[in-house]
Coordinates of C-alpha atoms and ligand atoms in Angstrom, one line a residue:
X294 CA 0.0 0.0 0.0
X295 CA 1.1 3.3 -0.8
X296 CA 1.8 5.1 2.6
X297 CA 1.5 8.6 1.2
X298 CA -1.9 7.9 -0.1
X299 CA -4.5 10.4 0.4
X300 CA -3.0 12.7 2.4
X301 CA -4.8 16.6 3.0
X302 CA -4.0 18.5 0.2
X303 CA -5.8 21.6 1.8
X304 CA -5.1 23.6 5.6
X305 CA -8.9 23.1 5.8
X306 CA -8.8 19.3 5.5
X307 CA -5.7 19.1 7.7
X308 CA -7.5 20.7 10.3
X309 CA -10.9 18.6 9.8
X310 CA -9.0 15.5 9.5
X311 CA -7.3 15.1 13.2
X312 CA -4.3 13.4 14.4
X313 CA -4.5 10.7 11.4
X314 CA -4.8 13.6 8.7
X315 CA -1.4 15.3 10.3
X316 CA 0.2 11.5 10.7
X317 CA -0.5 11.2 7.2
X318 CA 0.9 14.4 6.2
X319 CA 4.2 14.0 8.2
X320 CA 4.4 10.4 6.7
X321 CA 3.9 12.3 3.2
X322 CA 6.4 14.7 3.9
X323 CA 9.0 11.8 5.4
X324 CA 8.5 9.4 2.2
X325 CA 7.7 11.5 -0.5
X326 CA 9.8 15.2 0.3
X327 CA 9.6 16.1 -3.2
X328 CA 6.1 15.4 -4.4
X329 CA 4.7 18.5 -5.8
X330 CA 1.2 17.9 -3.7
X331 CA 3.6 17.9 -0.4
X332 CA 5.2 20.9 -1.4
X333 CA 1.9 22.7 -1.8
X334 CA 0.4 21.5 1.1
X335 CA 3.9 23.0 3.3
X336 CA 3.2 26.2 1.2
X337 CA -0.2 27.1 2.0
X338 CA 0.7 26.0 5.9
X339 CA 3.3 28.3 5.6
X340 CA 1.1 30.7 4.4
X341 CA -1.5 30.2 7.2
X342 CA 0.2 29.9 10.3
X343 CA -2.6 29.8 13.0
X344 CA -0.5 28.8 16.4
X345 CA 2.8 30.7 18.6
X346 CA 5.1 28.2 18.2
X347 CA 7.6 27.4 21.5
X348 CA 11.0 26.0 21.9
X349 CA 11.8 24.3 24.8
X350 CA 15.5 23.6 25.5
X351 CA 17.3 22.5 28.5
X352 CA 20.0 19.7 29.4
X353 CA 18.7 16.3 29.9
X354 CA 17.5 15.4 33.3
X355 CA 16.3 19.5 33.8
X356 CA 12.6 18.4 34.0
X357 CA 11.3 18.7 30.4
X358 CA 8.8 16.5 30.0
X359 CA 7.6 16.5 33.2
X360 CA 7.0 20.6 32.6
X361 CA 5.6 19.6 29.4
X362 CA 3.4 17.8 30.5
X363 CA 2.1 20.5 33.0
X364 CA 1.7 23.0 30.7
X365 CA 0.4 20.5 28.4
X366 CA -2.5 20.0 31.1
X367 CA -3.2 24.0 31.6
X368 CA -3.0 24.6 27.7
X369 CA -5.9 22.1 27.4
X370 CA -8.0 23.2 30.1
X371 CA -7.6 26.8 28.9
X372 CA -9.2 25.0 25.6
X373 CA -6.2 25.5 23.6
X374 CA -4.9 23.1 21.4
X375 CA -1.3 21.7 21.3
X376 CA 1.0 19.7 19.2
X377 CA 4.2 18.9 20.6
X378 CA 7.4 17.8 18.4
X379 CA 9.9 16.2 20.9
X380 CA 13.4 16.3 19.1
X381 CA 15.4 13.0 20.5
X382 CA 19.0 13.2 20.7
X383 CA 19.9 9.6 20.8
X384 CA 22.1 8.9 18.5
X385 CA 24.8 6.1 17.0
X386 CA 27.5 7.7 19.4
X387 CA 25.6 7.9 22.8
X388 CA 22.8 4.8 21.8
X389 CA 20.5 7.0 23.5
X390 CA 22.0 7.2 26.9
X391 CA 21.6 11.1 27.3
X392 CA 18.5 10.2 28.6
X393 CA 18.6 9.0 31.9
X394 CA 15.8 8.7 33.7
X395 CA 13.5 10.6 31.7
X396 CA 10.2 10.8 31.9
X397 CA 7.9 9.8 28.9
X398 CA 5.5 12.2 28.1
X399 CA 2.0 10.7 28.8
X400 CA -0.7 12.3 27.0
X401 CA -4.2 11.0 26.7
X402 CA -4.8 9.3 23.5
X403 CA -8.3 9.9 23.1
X404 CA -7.5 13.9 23.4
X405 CA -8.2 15.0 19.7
X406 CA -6.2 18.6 20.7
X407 CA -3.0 17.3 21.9
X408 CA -0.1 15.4 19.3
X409 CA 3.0 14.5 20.1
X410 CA 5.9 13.3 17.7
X411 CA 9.1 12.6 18.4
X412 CA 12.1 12.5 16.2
X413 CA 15.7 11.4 15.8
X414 CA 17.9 14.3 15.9
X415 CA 19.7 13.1 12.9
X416 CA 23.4 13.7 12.1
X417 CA 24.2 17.5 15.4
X418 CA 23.4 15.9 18.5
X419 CA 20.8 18.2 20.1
X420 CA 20.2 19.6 16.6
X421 CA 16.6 19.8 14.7
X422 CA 16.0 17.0 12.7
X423 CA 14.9 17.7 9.1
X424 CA 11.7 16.8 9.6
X425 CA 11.5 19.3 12.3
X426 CA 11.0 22.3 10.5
X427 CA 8.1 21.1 7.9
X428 CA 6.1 19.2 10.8
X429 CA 6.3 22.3 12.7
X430 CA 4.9 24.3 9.5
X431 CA 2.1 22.2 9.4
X432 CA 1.3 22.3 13.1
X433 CA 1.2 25.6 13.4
X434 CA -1.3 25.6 11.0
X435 CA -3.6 23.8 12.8
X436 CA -2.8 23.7 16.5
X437 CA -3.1 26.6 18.8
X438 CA 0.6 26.2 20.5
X439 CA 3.6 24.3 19.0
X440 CA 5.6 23.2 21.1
X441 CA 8.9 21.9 20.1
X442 CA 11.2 20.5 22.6
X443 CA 15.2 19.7 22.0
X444 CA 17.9 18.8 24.3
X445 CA 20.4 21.1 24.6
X446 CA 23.6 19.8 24.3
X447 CA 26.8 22.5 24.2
X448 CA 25.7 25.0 21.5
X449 CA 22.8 23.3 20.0
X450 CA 20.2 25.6 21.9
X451 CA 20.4 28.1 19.3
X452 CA 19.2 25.8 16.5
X453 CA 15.7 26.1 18.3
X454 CA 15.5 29.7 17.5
X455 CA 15.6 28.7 13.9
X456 CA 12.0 27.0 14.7
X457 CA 10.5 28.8 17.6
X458 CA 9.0 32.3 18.1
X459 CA 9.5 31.9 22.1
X460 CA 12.3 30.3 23.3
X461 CA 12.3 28.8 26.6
X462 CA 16.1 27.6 28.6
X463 CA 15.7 25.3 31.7
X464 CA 18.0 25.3 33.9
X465 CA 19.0 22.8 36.7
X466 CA 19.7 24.0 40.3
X467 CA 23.3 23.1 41.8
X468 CA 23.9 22.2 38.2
X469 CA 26.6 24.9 37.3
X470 CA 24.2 25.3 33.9
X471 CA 24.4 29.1 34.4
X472 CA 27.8 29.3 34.3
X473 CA 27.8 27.1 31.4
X474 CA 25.4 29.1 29.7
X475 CA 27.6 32.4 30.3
X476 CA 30.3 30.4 29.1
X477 CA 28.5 29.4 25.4
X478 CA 28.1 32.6 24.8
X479 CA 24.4 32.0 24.1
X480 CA 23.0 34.3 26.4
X481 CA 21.1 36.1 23.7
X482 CA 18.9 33.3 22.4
X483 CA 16.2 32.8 25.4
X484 CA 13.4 34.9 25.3
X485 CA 12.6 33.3 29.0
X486 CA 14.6 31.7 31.5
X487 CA 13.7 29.2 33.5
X488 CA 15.3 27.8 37.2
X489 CA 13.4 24.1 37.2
X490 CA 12.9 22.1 40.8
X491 CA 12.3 25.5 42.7
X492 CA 11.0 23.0 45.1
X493 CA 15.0 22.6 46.2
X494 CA 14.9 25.3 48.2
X495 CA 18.0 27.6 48.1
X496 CA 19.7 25.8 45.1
X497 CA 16.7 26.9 43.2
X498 CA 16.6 30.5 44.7
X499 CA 20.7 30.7 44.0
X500 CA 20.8 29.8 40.2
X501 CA 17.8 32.2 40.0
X502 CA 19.8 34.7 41.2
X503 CA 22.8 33.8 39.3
X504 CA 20.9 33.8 35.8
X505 CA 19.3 36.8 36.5
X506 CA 23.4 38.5 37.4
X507 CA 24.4 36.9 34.0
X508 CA 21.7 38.2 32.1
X509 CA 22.0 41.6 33.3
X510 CA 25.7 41.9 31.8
X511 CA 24.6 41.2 28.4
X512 CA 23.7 43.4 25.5
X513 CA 19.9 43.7 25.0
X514 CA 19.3 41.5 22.1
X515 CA 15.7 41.4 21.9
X516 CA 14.7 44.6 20.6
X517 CA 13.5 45.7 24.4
X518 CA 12.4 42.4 25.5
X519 CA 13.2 42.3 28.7
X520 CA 14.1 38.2 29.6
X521 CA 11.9 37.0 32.7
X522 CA 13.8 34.8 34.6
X523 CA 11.0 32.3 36.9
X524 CA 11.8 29.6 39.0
X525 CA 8.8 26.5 38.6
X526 CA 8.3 23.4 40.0
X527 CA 6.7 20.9 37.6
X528 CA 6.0 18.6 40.5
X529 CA 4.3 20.8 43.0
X530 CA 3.0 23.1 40.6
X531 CA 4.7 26.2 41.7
X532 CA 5.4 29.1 39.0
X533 CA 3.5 27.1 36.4
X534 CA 0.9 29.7 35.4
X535 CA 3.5 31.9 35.7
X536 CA 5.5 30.6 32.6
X537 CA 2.2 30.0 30.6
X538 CA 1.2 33.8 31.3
X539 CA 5.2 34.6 30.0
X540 CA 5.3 32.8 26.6
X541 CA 1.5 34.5 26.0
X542 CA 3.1 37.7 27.1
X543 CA 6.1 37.4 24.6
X544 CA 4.1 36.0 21.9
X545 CA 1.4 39.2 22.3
X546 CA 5.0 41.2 22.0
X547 CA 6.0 39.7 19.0
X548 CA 2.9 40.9 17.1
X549 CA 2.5 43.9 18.9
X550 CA 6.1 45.0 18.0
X551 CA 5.9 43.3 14.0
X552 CA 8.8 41.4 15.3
X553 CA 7.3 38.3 14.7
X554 CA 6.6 38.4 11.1
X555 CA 10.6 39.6 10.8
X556 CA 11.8 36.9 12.6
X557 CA 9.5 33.9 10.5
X558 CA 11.0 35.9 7.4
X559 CA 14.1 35.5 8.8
X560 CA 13.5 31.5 9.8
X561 CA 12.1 31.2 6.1
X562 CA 15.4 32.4 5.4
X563 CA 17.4 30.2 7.2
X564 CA 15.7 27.1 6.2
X565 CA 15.6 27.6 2.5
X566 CA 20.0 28.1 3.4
X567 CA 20.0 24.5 5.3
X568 CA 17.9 22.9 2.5
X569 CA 19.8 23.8 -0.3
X570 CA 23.3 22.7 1.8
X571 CA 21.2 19.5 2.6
X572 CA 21.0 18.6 -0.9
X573 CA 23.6 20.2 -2.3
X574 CA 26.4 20.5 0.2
X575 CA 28.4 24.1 1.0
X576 CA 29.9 24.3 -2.8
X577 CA 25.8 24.0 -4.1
X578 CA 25.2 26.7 -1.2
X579 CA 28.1 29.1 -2.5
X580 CA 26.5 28.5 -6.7
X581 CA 23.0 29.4 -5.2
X582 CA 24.3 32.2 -3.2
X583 CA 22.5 34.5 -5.8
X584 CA 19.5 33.0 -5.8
X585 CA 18.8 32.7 -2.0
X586 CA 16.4 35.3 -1.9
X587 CA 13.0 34.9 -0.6
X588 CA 10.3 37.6 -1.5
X589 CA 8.3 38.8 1.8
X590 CA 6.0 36.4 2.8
X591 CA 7.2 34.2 0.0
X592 CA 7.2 30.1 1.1
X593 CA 11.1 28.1 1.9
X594 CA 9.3 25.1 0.4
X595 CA 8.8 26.4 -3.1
X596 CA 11.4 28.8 -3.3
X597 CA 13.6 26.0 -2.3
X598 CA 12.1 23.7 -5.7
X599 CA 12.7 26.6 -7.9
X600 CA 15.9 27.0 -6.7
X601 CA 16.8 23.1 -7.3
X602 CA 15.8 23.0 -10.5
X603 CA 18.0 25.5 -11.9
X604 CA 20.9 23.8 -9.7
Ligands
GDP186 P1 14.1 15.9 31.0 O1 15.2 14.9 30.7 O2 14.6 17.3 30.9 O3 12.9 15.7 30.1 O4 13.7 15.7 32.5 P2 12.5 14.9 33.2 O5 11.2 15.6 33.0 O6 12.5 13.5 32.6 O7 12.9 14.9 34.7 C1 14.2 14.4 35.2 C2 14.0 14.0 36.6 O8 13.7 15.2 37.4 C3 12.9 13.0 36.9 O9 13.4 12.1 37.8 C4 11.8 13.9 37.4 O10 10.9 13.2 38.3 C5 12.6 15.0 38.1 N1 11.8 16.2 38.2 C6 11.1 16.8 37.2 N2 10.5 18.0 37.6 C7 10.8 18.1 38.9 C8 10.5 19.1 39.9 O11 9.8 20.1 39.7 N3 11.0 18.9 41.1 C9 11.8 17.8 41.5 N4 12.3 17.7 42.7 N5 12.1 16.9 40.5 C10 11.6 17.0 39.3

């Protein structure tokens, strides 16, 4: 049987179709990247883009998926819809054991307005998969919050800015993370910080207050965003609502301000640059460097087919 068969060819039968209609439109997209019907479908999602989308990153063990699965629970009873792309790290190398002791996400099945995928982070560790960016087009389309989830490994975190419009950092208390973070120099890519376990007590309060010092010596790079740093505990509860009220905060922000059509121009951008050095390597990149323009509003997907076939 033909897997791709009968996949949505429109947003509107994406959206009528449930979790089977996206499965089948993520298989399409996996088995058959270059059929014309899936690039049309990715461009009229990327046309439509209905949901904020956030990035989650954090080392493994900082209490991802057990804050997922929180905010997962207050999204839904707020009646907003979620779909949630967990990028998984395992890889030849490490054969997976990054993860400890993590905790699966547990979502109800029956729940037509939550889906989760998860995906091999393929060749970075911590990096986006390449299905990453097109599931999360079509997502976002549909579902009211995307929520895409990586493990942040050394630089990696910044890869989820190429996805997200809110990005989220957890860090670990007594972990040294901060320091670490100072050290990567990636300071500027959180929109929000967050201290996990507050229910540790001092630890918790001191790598607060040691983000928040680290934070205050760097350059505003947020266009006057000023970074919340909170301290939550998925397990009691604590500071919960007051990340939910942050990312909606951020994401009323980013339309407020017109910075968040600049920064999906900008992703747009970026992944029309990875999928041309996909397929044709840095020496295609550097013979397409003319042609690596996208028109405002204009979709990667197609762009990216136009630009192939003069390659
Ligand atoms: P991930 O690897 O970042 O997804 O982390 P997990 O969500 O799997 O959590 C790692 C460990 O931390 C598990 O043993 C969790 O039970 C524990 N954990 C998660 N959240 C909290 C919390 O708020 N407080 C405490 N004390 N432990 C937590």
């Amino acid at each position: 049987m033909n897997k791709t068969a009968s996949f949505p060819q429109t947003i509107d039968e994406l959206g009528a179709g449930g979790k089977s209609a996206l499965a089948r439109a993520l298989a399409a997209i996996e088995h058959s990247p270059d059929d014309p019907a899936v690039i049309d479908l990715l461009d009229k999602a990327w046309q439509k883009p209905h949901g904020h989308v956030l990035g989650l990153t954090g080392p493994p063990g900082v209490g991802k998926s057990t804050l997922i699965s929180t905010m997962i629970s207050s999204w839904r009873k707020a009646g907003k819809t979620v779909g949630v792309i967990a990028v998984d790290p395992s890889s030849r190398k490490t054969g997976g054991a990054l993860l400890g002791d993590r905790t699966r996400l547990v979502t109800d099945p029956e729940d037509e307005g939550i889906f989760v995928r998860s995906m091999a982070a393929r060749e970075r560790l911590g990096g986006l998969a390449g299905l990453t960016v097109p599931a999360m087009i079509l997502m976002r389309a549909v579902y009211d919050i995307v929520l895409v989830e990586t493990v942040g490994v050394g630089q990696s975190e910044t890869d989820v800015a190429s996805v997200a419009d809110t990005v989220v950092f957890c860090i670990q208390p007594g972990s040294g993370d901060s320091l670490q973070f100072m050290k990567a120099g990636i300071m500027e890519v959180p929109h929000i910080m967050v201290v996990t376990k507050a229910d540790m007590g001092a630890k918790a309060d001191r790598a607060k207050a040691d983000v928040a010092g680290a934070l205050g010596l760097t350059e505003d790079g947020h266009g006057g965003w000023q970074v919340p740093v909170l301290k939550l505990s998925a397990s009691s509860g604590e500071g919960i609502e007051e990340l939910v009220t942050a990312v909606s905060d951020h994401a009323d922000w980013l339309y407020r301000t017109g910075e968040l059509e600049r920064e999906r121009q900008k992703q747009g951008q970026i992944w029309l640059e990875t999928m041309i050095r996909e397929k044709y390597g840095t020496e295609g990149l550097k013979k397409a460097s003319g042609q690596l323009t996208l028109a405002e509003g204009q979709s990667p997907f197609s762009r990216g087919r136009e630009i192939f076939s003069l390659m």
